[in-house]
PDB file of C-alpha atoms and ligand atoms in Angstrom:
ATOM      1  CA  MET A 615       0.000   0.000   0.000  1.00 65.00           C
ATOM      2  CA  ALA A 616       1.213   3.524  -0.801  1.00 79.00           C
ATOM      3  CA  GLU A 617       2.804   5.582   1.930  1.00 90.00           C
ATOM      4  CA  GLN A 618       0.410   7.732   3.940  1.00 93.00           C
ATOM      5  CA  ILE A 619       1.826  11.226   4.045  1.00 96.00           C
ATOM      6  CA  ILE A 620      -1.069  12.992   5.753  1.00 98.00           C
ATOM      7  CA  GLN A 621      -3.207  11.686   8.597  1.00 98.00           C
ATOM      8  CA  PHE A 622      -6.151  13.339  10.303  1.00 98.00           C
ATOM      9  CA  ARG A 623      -7.088  11.470  13.482  1.00 97.00           C
ATOM     10  CA  GLY A 624     -10.223  12.237  15.513  1.00 97.00           C
ATOM     11  CA  VAL A 625     -10.039  15.935  14.754  1.00 98.00           C
ATOM     12  CA  GLN A 626     -12.624  18.145  16.433  1.00 98.00           C
ATOM     13  CA  LYS A 627     -13.299  21.713  15.396  1.00 98.00           C
ATOM     14  CA  ALA A 628     -15.997  24.184  16.436  1.00 98.00           C
ATOM     15  CA  PHE A 629     -16.571  27.890  16.027  1.00 97.00           C
ATOM     16  CA  GLY A 630     -18.491  28.927  19.150  1.00 96.00           C
ATOM     17  CA  ASP A 631     -21.591  26.720  19.249  1.00 95.00           C
ATOM     18  CA  LYS A 632     -21.168  25.576  15.677  1.00 96.00           C
ATOM     19  CA  VAL A 633     -19.494  22.181  15.579  1.00 97.00           C
ATOM     20  CA  VAL A 634     -17.853  21.675  12.182  1.00 98.00           C
ATOM     21  CA  TYR A 635     -16.106  18.375  12.955  1.00 98.00           C
ATOM     22  CA  ASP A 636     -16.557  15.970  15.831  1.00 96.00           C
ATOM     23  CA  ASP A 637     -14.422  13.213  14.310  1.00 96.00           C
ATOM     24  CA  LEU A 638     -12.435  13.996  11.214  1.00 97.00           C
ATOM     25  CA  THR A 639     -10.334  10.941  10.382  1.00 97.00           C
ATOM     26  CA  LEU A 640      -8.712  10.675   6.960  1.00 97.00           C
ATOM     27  CA  ASP A 641      -5.475   9.498   5.353  1.00 97.00           C
ATOM     28  CA  VAL A 642      -3.862  10.813   2.210  1.00 97.00           C
ATOM     29  CA  ARG A 643      -1.453   8.632   0.235  1.00 96.00           C
ATOM     30  CA  ARG A 644       1.636   9.813  -1.573  1.00 95.00           C
ATOM     31  CA  GLY A 645       1.000  10.531  -5.254  1.00 94.00           C
ATOM     32  CA  GLU A 646      -2.778  10.190  -5.181  1.00 95.00           C
ATOM     33  CA  THR A 647      -5.457  12.681  -6.141  1.00 95.00           C
ATOM     34  CA  LEU A 648      -8.036  12.744  -3.379  1.00 97.00           C
ATOM     35  CA  THR A 649     -11.161  14.787  -3.929  1.00 96.00           C
ATOM     36  CA  ILE A 650     -13.282  16.083  -1.079  1.00 96.00           C
ATOM     37  CA  ILE A 651     -16.972  16.644  -1.699  1.00 93.00           C
ATOM     38  CA  GLY A 652     -19.843  17.711   0.528  1.00 91.00           C
ATOM     39  CA  GLY A 653     -22.532  20.363   0.837  1.00 88.00           C
ATOM     40  CA  SER A 654     -22.004  24.032   1.399  1.00 90.00           C
ATOM     41  CA  GLY A 655     -20.575  24.984   4.798  1.00 93.00           C
ATOM     42  CA  VAL A 656     -19.792  21.420   5.936  1.00 94.00           C
ATOM     43  CA  GLY A 657     -16.133  22.178   6.551  1.00 96.00           C
ATOM     44  CA  LYS A 658     -14.240  21.362   3.358  1.00 95.00           C
ATOM     45  CA  SER A 659     -12.186  24.558   3.369  1.00 94.00           C
ATOM     46  CA  VAL A 660     -11.685  24.300   7.142  1.00 96.00           C
ATOM     47  CA  CYS A 661     -10.188  20.836   6.636  1.00 97.00           C
ATOM     48  CA  LEU A 662      -7.550  22.208   4.235  1.00 96.00           C
ATOM     49  CA  LYS A 663      -6.834  25.228   6.414  1.00 95.00           C
ATOM     50  CA  MET A 664      -6.238  23.072   9.499  1.00 97.00           C
ATOM     51  CA  LEU A 665      -3.837  20.919   7.516  1.00 97.00           C
ATOM     52  CA  ILE A 666      -1.526  23.840   6.755  1.00 95.00           C
ATOM     53  CA  GLY A 667      -1.964  25.397  10.180  1.00 94.00           C
ATOM     54  CA  LEU A 668      -4.048  28.389   9.120  1.00 93.00           C
ATOM     55  CA  MET A 669      -6.587  27.160  11.675  1.00 95.00           C
ATOM     56  CA  THR A 670      -5.928  25.191  14.838  1.00 95.00           C
ATOM     57  CA  VAL A 671      -7.695  21.965  15.808  1.00 97.00           C
ATOM     58  CA  ASP A 672      -9.628  21.804  19.091  1.00 97.00           C
ATOM     59  CA  LYS A 673      -8.836  18.146  19.634  1.00 97.00           C
ATOM     60  CA  GLY A 674      -7.270  15.234  17.758  1.00 97.00           C
ATOM     61  CA  THR A 675      -4.155  15.281  15.602  1.00 97.00           C
ATOM     62  CA  ILE A 676      -3.017  16.027  12.091  1.00 97.00           C
ATOM     63  CA  HIS A 677       0.265  14.548  10.918  1.00 97.00           C
ATOM     64  CA  ALA A 678       2.036  15.624   7.743  1.00 97.00           C
ATOM     65  CA  PHE A 679       5.199  13.800   6.658  1.00 96.00           C
ATOM     66  CA  GLY A 680       5.313  12.129  10.055  1.00 95.00           C
ATOM     67  CA  GLU A 681       5.197  15.335  12.108  1.00 96.00           C
ATOM     68  CA  SER A 682       2.343  16.708  14.201  1.00 96.00           C
ATOM     69  CA  VAL A 683       1.121  19.961  12.648  1.00 95.00           C
ATOM     70  CA  SER A 684      -0.515  21.190  15.867  1.00 88.00           C
ATOM     71  CA  GLU A 685       2.859  21.256  17.598  1.00 91.00           C
ATOM     72  CA  PHE A 686       4.485  23.337  14.880  1.00 94.00           C
ATOM     73  CA  THR A 687       6.095  26.701  15.552  1.00 93.00           C
ATOM     74  CA  ASN A 688       5.633  29.489  12.990  1.00 91.00           C
ATOM     75  CA  LYS A 689       8.978  28.562  11.478  1.00 92.00           C
ATOM     76  CA  ASP A 690       7.902  24.917  11.156  1.00 94.00           C
ATOM     77  CA  LEU A 691       4.671  26.057   9.502  1.00 93.00           C
ATOM     78  CA  LEU A 692       6.554  28.076   6.916  1.00 90.00           C
ATOM     79  CA  ARG A 693       8.617  24.981   6.135  1.00 92.00           C
ATOM     80  CA  LEU A 694       5.410  22.908   5.938  1.00 94.00           C
ATOM     81  CA  ARG A 695       3.901  25.378   3.481  1.00 91.00           C
ATOM     82  CA  SER A 696       6.878  24.976   1.186  1.00 90.00           C
ATOM     83  CA  ARG A 697       5.928  21.284   0.959  1.00 95.00           C
ATOM     84  CA  ILE A 698       2.139  21.713   0.938  1.00 96.00           C
ATOM     85  CA  ALA A 699       0.853  24.560  -1.232  1.00 93.00           C
ATOM     86  CA  MET A 700      -2.731  25.738  -1.332  1.00 90.00           C
ATOM     87  CA  LEU A 701      -4.667  27.162  -4.255  1.00 88.00           C
ATOM     88  CA  PHE A 702      -7.307  29.187  -2.467  1.00 79.00           C
ATOM     89  CA  GLN A 703     -10.945  29.460  -3.458  1.00 73.00           C
ATOM     90  CA  GLY A 704     -11.136  32.322  -5.984  1.00 68.00           C
ATOM     91  CA  ALA A 705      -7.375  32.175  -6.753  1.00 67.00           C
ATOM     92  CA  ALA A 706      -6.762  35.225  -4.505  1.00 81.00           C
ATOM     93  CA  LEU A 707      -4.216  37.061  -6.620  1.00 91.00           C
ATOM     94  CA  PHE A 708      -2.939  40.446  -5.448  1.00 93.00           C
ATOM     95  CA  ASP A 709      -4.661  42.866  -7.825  1.00 93.00           C
ATOM     96  CA  SER A 710      -2.063  45.618  -7.529  1.00 95.00           C
ATOM     97  CA  MET A 711       0.774  43.281  -8.497  1.00 96.00           C
ATOM     98  CA  SER A 712       1.708  41.951 -11.920  1.00 97.00           C
ATOM     99  CA  VAL A 713       1.525  38.240 -12.704  1.00 97.00           C
ATOM    100  CA  GLU A 714       5.289  38.041 -12.202  1.00 97.00           C
ATOM    101  CA  GLU A 715       5.167  39.760  -8.798  1.00 97.00           C
ATOM    102  CA  ASN A 716       2.325  37.507  -7.725  1.00 96.00           C
ATOM    103  CA  ILE A 717       4.290  34.369  -8.570  1.00 96.00           C
ATOM    104  CA  LYS A 718       7.473  35.733  -6.985  1.00 96.00           C
ATOM    105  CA  TYR A 719       5.700  36.350  -3.698  1.00 94.00           C
ATOM    106  CA  PRO A 720       6.041  32.775  -2.353  1.00 91.00           C
ATOM    107  CA  LEU A 721       9.493  32.475  -3.930  1.00 94.00           C
ATOM    108  CA  ILE A 722      10.701  35.441  -1.874  1.00 94.00           C
ATOM    109  CA  GLU A 723       8.927  34.141   1.235  1.00 90.00           C
ATOM    110  CA  HIS A 724      10.739  30.819   0.903  1.00 89.00           C
ATOM    111  CA  ASN A 725      14.155  32.241  -0.092  1.00 91.00           C
ATOM    112  CA  TRP A 726      14.154  30.744  -3.557  1.00 92.00           C
ATOM    113  CA  GLY A 727      17.345  32.488  -4.675  1.00 93.00           C
ATOM    114  CA  THR A 728      18.609  35.304  -6.868  1.00 96.00           C
ATOM    115  CA  GLU A 729      16.445  37.594  -8.991  1.00 97.00           C
ATOM    116  CA  ALA A 730      17.626  35.698 -12.072  1.00 97.00           C
ATOM    117  CA  ALA A 731      16.703  32.337 -10.536  1.00 97.00           C
ATOM    118  CA  MET A 732      13.264  33.664  -9.613  1.00 97.00           C
ATOM    119  CA  ASN A 733      12.706  35.074 -13.116  1.00 97.00           C
ATOM    120  CA  LYS A 734      13.610  31.704 -14.571  1.00 97.00           C
ATOM    121  CA  ARG A 735      11.207  29.931 -12.232  1.00 97.00           C
ATOM    122  CA  VAL A 736       8.366  32.361 -13.053  1.00 98.00           C
ATOM    123  CA  ALA A 737       8.885  31.683 -16.767  1.00 97.00           C
ATOM    124  CA  GLU A 738       8.942  27.921 -16.158  1.00 95.00           C
ATOM    125  CA  VAL A 739       5.718  27.770 -14.189  1.00 95.00           C
ATOM    126  CA  LEU A 740       3.876  30.046 -16.622  1.00 96.00           C
ATOM    127  CA  GLU A 741       4.958  27.627 -19.324  1.00 94.00           C
ATOM    128  CA  MET A 742       3.584  24.723 -17.267  1.00 91.00           C
ATOM    129  CA  VAL A 743       0.137  26.312 -17.055  1.00 91.00           C
ATOM    130  CA  ASP A 744       0.177  27.126 -20.794  1.00 91.00           C
ATOM    131  CA  MET A 745       0.507  30.879 -20.416  1.00 94.00           C
ATOM    132  CA  PRO A 746       4.088  31.770 -21.329  1.00 95.00           C
ATOM    133  CA  GLY A 747       5.113  35.415 -21.558  1.00 96.00           C
ATOM    134  CA  ILE A 748       2.335  37.048 -19.543  1.00 97.00           C
ATOM    135  CA  GLN A 749       4.653  38.185 -16.700  1.00 97.00           C
ATOM    136  CA  LYS A 750       3.844  41.871 -16.983  1.00 98.00           C
ATOM    137  CA  LEU A 751       0.044  41.632 -17.105  1.00 97.00           C
ATOM    138  CA  LYS A 752      -2.127  42.611 -14.135  1.00 96.00           C
ATOM    139  CA  PRO A 753      -4.881  40.299 -12.799  1.00 94.00           C
ATOM    140  CA  ALA A 754      -7.531  42.750 -14.066  1.00 94.00           C
ATOM    141  CA  GLU A 755      -6.373  42.024 -17.611  1.00 95.00           C
ATOM    142  CA  LEU A 756      -6.982  38.269 -17.217  1.00 94.00           C
ATOM    143  CA  SER A 757     -10.121  36.157 -17.622  1.00 90.00           C
ATOM    144  CA  GLY A 758     -11.380  34.039 -14.699  1.00 87.00           C
ATOM    145  CA  GLY A 759      -9.818  30.909 -16.171  1.00 88.00           C
ATOM    146  CA  MET A 760      -6.468  32.642 -16.669  1.00 91.00           C
ATOM    147  CA  LYS A 761      -6.492  33.927 -13.088  1.00 91.00           C
ATOM    148  CA  LYS A 762      -6.965  30.389 -11.821  1.00 89.00           C
ATOM    149  CA  ARG A 763      -4.034  29.234 -13.904  1.00 91.00           C
ATOM    150  CA  VAL A 764      -1.824  32.053 -12.596  1.00 94.00           C
ATOM    151  CA  GLY A 765      -2.919  31.075  -9.073  1.00 92.00           C
ATOM    152  CA  LEU A 766      -1.918  27.526  -9.902  1.00 90.00           C
ATOM    153  CA  ALA A 767       1.448  28.698 -11.273  1.00 93.00           C
ATOM    154  CA  ARG A 768       2.008  30.585  -8.024  1.00 93.00           C
ATOM    155  CA  SER A 769       1.113  27.493  -5.974  1.00 90.00           C
ATOM    156  CA  ILE A 770       3.520  25.197  -7.818  1.00 91.00           C
ATOM    157  CA  ALA A 771       6.364  27.735  -8.023  1.00 93.00           C
ATOM    158  CA  ILE A 772       8.050  26.496  -4.838  1.00 92.00           C
ATOM    159  CA  GLU A 773       7.876  22.846  -5.976  1.00 92.00           C
ATOM    160  CA  PRO A 774       5.469  21.552  -3.347  1.00 94.00           C
ATOM    161  CA  GLU A 775       4.996  17.831  -2.783  1.00 95.00           C
ATOM    162  CA  VAL A 776       1.305  18.296  -2.045  1.00 96.00           C
ATOM    163  CA  ILE A 777      -1.117  20.764  -3.629  1.00 95.00           C
ATOM    164  CA  LEU A 778      -4.441  21.640  -2.039  1.00 95.00           C
ATOM    165  CA  TYR A 779      -7.039  22.964  -4.461  1.00 94.00           C
ATOM    166  CA  ASP A 780     -10.070  24.669  -2.965  1.00 92.00           C
ATOM    167  CA  GLU A 781     -12.823  24.623  -5.616  1.00 91.00           C
ATOM    168  CA  PRO A 782     -10.422  25.158  -8.521  1.00 89.00           C
ATOM    169  CA  THR A 783     -13.127  24.983 -11.198  1.00 88.00           C
ATOM    170  CA  THR A 784     -16.029  26.762  -9.495  1.00 86.00           C
ATOM    171  CA  GLY A 785     -17.361  29.590 -11.619  1.00 85.00           C
ATOM    172  CA  LEU A 786     -15.520  28.533 -14.778  1.00 86.00           C
ATOM    173  CA  ASP A 787     -17.057  27.634 -18.139  1.00 88.00           C
ATOM    174  CA  PRO A 788     -16.788  24.004 -19.327  1.00 89.00           C
ATOM    175  CA  VAL A 789     -13.739  24.662 -21.525  1.00 89.00           C
ATOM    176  CA  ASN A 790     -11.808  26.125 -18.609  1.00 87.00           C
ATOM    177  CA  VAL A 791     -13.035  23.401 -16.252  1.00 89.00           C
ATOM    178  CA  ARG A 792     -11.507  20.821 -18.593  1.00 90.00           C
ATOM    179  CA  ARG A 793      -8.332  22.842 -18.915  1.00 89.00           C
ATOM    180  CA  ILE A 794      -7.848  23.111 -15.138  1.00 90.00           C
ATOM    181  CA  ASN A 795      -8.614  19.410 -14.670  1.00 92.00           C
ATOM    182  CA  GLY A 796      -6.080  18.613 -17.382  1.00 91.00           C
ATOM    183  CA  LEU A 797      -3.487  20.721 -15.577  1.00 90.00           C
ATOM    184  CA  ILE A 798      -4.167  19.017 -12.253  1.00 91.00           C
ATOM    185  CA  LEU A 799      -3.700  15.647 -13.935  1.00 90.00           C
ATOM    186  CA  SER A 800      -0.568  16.631 -15.804  1.00 89.00           C
ATOM    187  CA  LEU A 801       1.038  18.079 -12.668  1.00 88.00           C
ATOM    188  CA  GLN A 802       0.386  14.813 -10.922  1.00 87.00           C
ATOM    189  CA  GLU A 803       1.882  12.854 -13.813  1.00 88.00           C
ATOM    190  CA  ARG A 804       4.838  15.154 -14.555  1.00 86.00           C
ATOM    191  CA  LEU A 805       5.801  16.175 -11.041  1.00 85.00           C
ATOM    192  CA  GLY A 806       4.391  13.248  -9.055  1.00 90.00           C
ATOM    193  CA  VAL A 807       2.603  15.617  -6.686  1.00 93.00           C
ATOM    194  CA  THR A 808      -0.111  14.538  -4.288  1.00 95.00           C
ATOM    195  CA  SER A 809      -3.311  16.522  -4.740  1.00 95.00           C
ATOM    196  CA  ILE A 810      -6.279  17.177  -2.493  1.00 97.00           C
ATOM    197  CA  VAL A 811      -9.102  18.780  -4.450  1.00 96.00           C
ATOM    198  CA  VAL A 812     -12.256  20.238  -2.913  1.00 95.00           C
ATOM    199  CA  THR A 813     -14.926  20.368  -5.563  1.00 90.00           C
ATOM    200  CA  HIS A 814     -18.630  20.510  -6.325  1.00 81.00           C
ATOM    201  CA  ASP A 815     -18.206  19.399  -9.859  1.00 83.00           C
ATOM    202  CA  MET A 816     -18.861  15.722 -10.517  1.00 83.00           C
ATOM    203  CA  ASP A 817     -17.111  15.815 -13.911  1.00 81.00           C
ATOM    204  CA  THR A 818     -14.042  16.944 -12.026  1.00 83.00           C
ATOM    205  CA  VAL A 819     -14.485  14.164  -9.487  1.00 86.00           C
ATOM    206  CA  PHE A 820     -14.734  11.453 -12.090  1.00 85.00           C
ATOM    207  CA  THR A 821     -12.000  12.841 -14.334  1.00 86.00           C
ATOM    208  CA  ILE A 822      -9.184  13.281 -11.856  1.00 91.00           C
ATOM    209  CA  THR A 823      -9.953  11.262  -8.738  1.00 93.00           C
ATOM    210  CA  ASP A 824      -8.112   8.260  -7.361  1.00 94.00           C
ATOM    211  CA  ARG A 825     -10.190   8.354  -4.187  1.00 95.00           C
ATOM    212  CA  LEU A 826     -12.999  10.542  -3.048  1.00 94.00           C
ATOM    213  CA  ALA A 827     -13.976  11.552   0.465  1.00 96.00           C
ATOM    214  CA  MET A 828     -17.360  12.904   1.426  1.00 94.00           C
ATOM    215  CA  VAL A 829     -17.847  15.250   4.378  1.00 94.00           C
ATOM    216  CA  CYS A 830     -21.231  14.818   6.052  1.00 91.00           C
ATOM    217  CA  ASP A 831     -22.492  14.872   9.679  1.00 91.00           C
ATOM    218  CA  ARG A 832     -19.287  16.491  10.998  1.00 95.00           C
ATOM    219  CA  ARG A 833     -17.005  13.706   9.792  1.00 95.00           C
ATOM    220  CA  ILE A 834     -15.804  11.892   6.692  1.00 95.00           C
ATOM    221  CA  ALA A 835     -18.857   9.771   5.941  1.00 92.00           C
ATOM    222  CA  PHE A 836     -17.336   7.938   2.999  1.00 92.00           C
ATOM    223  CA  VAL A 837     -13.934   7.430   1.454  1.00 95.00           C
ATOM    224  CA  GLY A 838     -13.214   5.199  -1.525  1.00 94.00           C
ATOM    225  CA  THR A 839     -12.749   5.054  -5.272  1.00 92.00           C
ATOM    226  CA  PRO A 840     -15.311   6.659  -7.608  1.00 88.00           C
ATOM    227  CA  ASP A 841     -16.609   3.180  -8.527  1.00 87.00           C
ATOM    228  CA  GLU A 842     -17.029   2.297  -4.852  1.00 88.00           C
ATOM    229  CA  ALA A 843     -18.837   5.597  -4.361  1.00 86.00           C
ATOM    230  CA  LYS A 844     -21.283   4.803  -7.175  1.00 82.00           C
ATOM    231  CA  ALA A 845     -22.051   1.430  -5.609  1.00 82.00           C
ATOM    232  CA  HIS A 846     -22.331   2.759  -2.071  1.00 77.00           C
ATOM    233  CA  GLU A 847     -25.694   2.794  -0.338  1.00 71.00           C
ATOM    234  CA  LEU A 848     -25.240   6.093   1.515  1.00 71.00           C
ATOM    235  CA  ARG A 849     -28.247   7.956   0.178  1.00 71.00           C
ATOM    236  CA  TYR A 850     -26.717  11.380   0.435  1.00 72.00           C
ATOM    237  CA  LEU A 851     -23.656  10.259  -1.515  1.00 76.00           C
ATOM    238  CA  ARG A 852     -25.770   8.702  -4.263  1.00 75.00           C
ATOM    239  CA  GLU A 853     -27.824  11.858  -4.578  1.00 75.00           C
ATOM    240  CA  PHE A 854     -24.697  13.918  -4.692  1.00 75.00           C
ATOM    241  CA  ILE A 855     -23.329  11.852  -7.557  1.00 74.00           C
ATOM    242  CA  LYS A 856     -26.652  11.613  -9.388  1.00 72.00           C
ATOM    243  CA  GLY A 857     -27.330  15.313  -8.952  1.00 67.00           C
ATOM    244  CA  GLY A 858     -24.137  16.024 -10.820  1.00 54.00           C
ATOM    245  CA  ARG A 859     -23.329  19.121  -8.848  1.00 48.00           C
ATOM    246  CA  GLY A 860     -24.561  18.053  -5.448  1.00 43.00           C
ATOM    247  CA  VAL A 861     -27.818  18.525  -3.619  1.00 41.00           C
ATOM    248  CA  LEU A 862     -26.533  21.434  -1.556  1.00 41.00           C
ATOM    249  CA  ASP A 863     -25.010  23.613  -4.137  1.00 40.00           C
ATOM    250  CA  GLU A 864     -25.537  27.188  -3.053  1.00 39.00           C
ATOM    251  CA  ASP A 865     -21.990  28.248  -2.259  1.00 38.00           C
ATOM    252  CA  ILE A 866     -20.843  29.153  -5.752  1.00 35.00           C
TER     253      ILE A 866
HETATM  254  N1  ADP B2068     -13.033  31.812  10.544  1.00 87.63           N
HETATM  255  C1  ADP B2068     -14.249  31.324  10.827  1.00 87.63           C
HETATM  256  N2  ADP B2068     -14.955  31.770  11.897  1.00 87.63           N
HETATM  257  C2  ADP B2068     -16.162  31.272  12.202  1.00 87.63           C
HETATM  258  N3  ADP B2068     -16.786  30.314  11.501  1.00 87.63           N
HETATM  259  C3  ADP B2068     -16.150  29.818  10.439  1.00 87.63           C
HETATM  260  C4  ADP B2068     -14.852  30.281  10.043  1.00 87.63           C
HETATM  261  N4  ADP B2068     -14.470  29.591   8.953  1.00 87.63           N
HETATM  262  C5  ADP B2068     -15.469  28.737   8.669  1.00 87.63           C
HETATM  263  N5  ADP B2068     -16.477  28.863   9.563  1.00 87.63           N
HETATM  264  C6  ADP B2068     -17.723  28.076   9.573  1.00 87.63           C
HETATM  265  O1  ADP B2068     -17.364  26.716   9.500  1.00 87.63           O
HETATM  266  C7  ADP B2068     -18.240  26.019   8.648  1.00 87.63           C
HETATM  267  C8  ADP B2068     -17.456  25.309   7.576  1.00 87.63           C
HETATM  268  O2  ADP B2068     -16.864  26.270   6.723  1.00 87.63           O
HETATM  269  P1  ADP B2068     -16.121  25.908   5.388  1.00 87.63           P
HETATM  270  O3  ADP B2068     -15.082  24.891   5.660  1.00 87.63           O
HETATM  271  O4  ADP B2068     -15.656  27.192   4.805  1.00 87.63           O
HETATM  272  O5  ADP B2068     -17.278  25.274   4.498  1.00 87.63           O
HETATM  273  P2  ADP B2068     -17.197  24.656   3.029  1.00 87.63           P
HETATM  274  O6  ADP B2068     -17.449  23.198   3.177  1.00 87.63           O
HETATM  275  O7  ADP B2068     -18.283  25.302   2.248  1.00 87.63           O
HETATM  276  O8  ADP B2068     -15.831  24.981   2.491  1.00 87.63           O
HETATM  277  C9  ADP B2068     -19.220  27.033   8.113  1.00 87.63           C
HETATM  278  O9  ADP B2068     -20.407  26.933   8.859  1.00 87.63           O
HETATM  279  C10 ADP B2068     -18.554  28.359   8.332  1.00 87.63           C
HETATM  280  O10 ADP B2068     -19.495  29.358   8.587  1.00 87.63           O
HETATM  281 MG1   MG B2069     -15.140  26.245   0.981  1.00 87.63          MG
END
């Protein structure tokens, strides 16, 4: 069996009275693409944020590469985020900065090297997302699909081992959905990265997934391959798959 590089064990998380998780238990294997599905507000983004230490857990543990994330100092977290990169919901580019400056931001944060080395890396990653030569453009000059790809270029710039994608295709037209899915797949094949993808889009699930996990009732209610998911009797899961985009689909 493939090496488990990330382990959530009995994680609890609440905001005031609102319990998001009372037992989040999940493993991620090296090199796989795991998709996370579930209705709006069930805690998909919270799960990713806890993994990279942007949010703390109330109880339970999260291990990444054999180390306990909740015991990390700020310095440890910075090191963790050079190995696990996150593509945030909405891409979250800095509007006042050019494409090049946006992509250099994590490179500077993680001491990538000289200006020349950074320029070379920016050119490389723009090539990888099929947008060479757009260094000097501003986000306002880009379409939604292009912004996502620049966000992706920024996420992969520091050569992470794991990439977290929070709704990478939400709000995109079908052509761009396919393009982003293709990029996720090719990054996995070319770079051997492990991917965790939060999505609403069932085409995305069935195109790129090795395993899928469903968040429901404050825990992971199902984890398995897409074929196992189709055969599973959990009503909510079946409806989610049949409904194409999920039964609770309001958080676009
Ligand atoms: N920083 C926060 N403060 C308070 N509540 C939050 C915070 N972040 C998320 N929540 C709540 O936690 C729940 C799960 O949020 P989230 O993980 O963003 O949902 P989703 O599955 O749609 O990504 C939601 O009810 C949301 O309101
Ligand atoms: Mg979310």
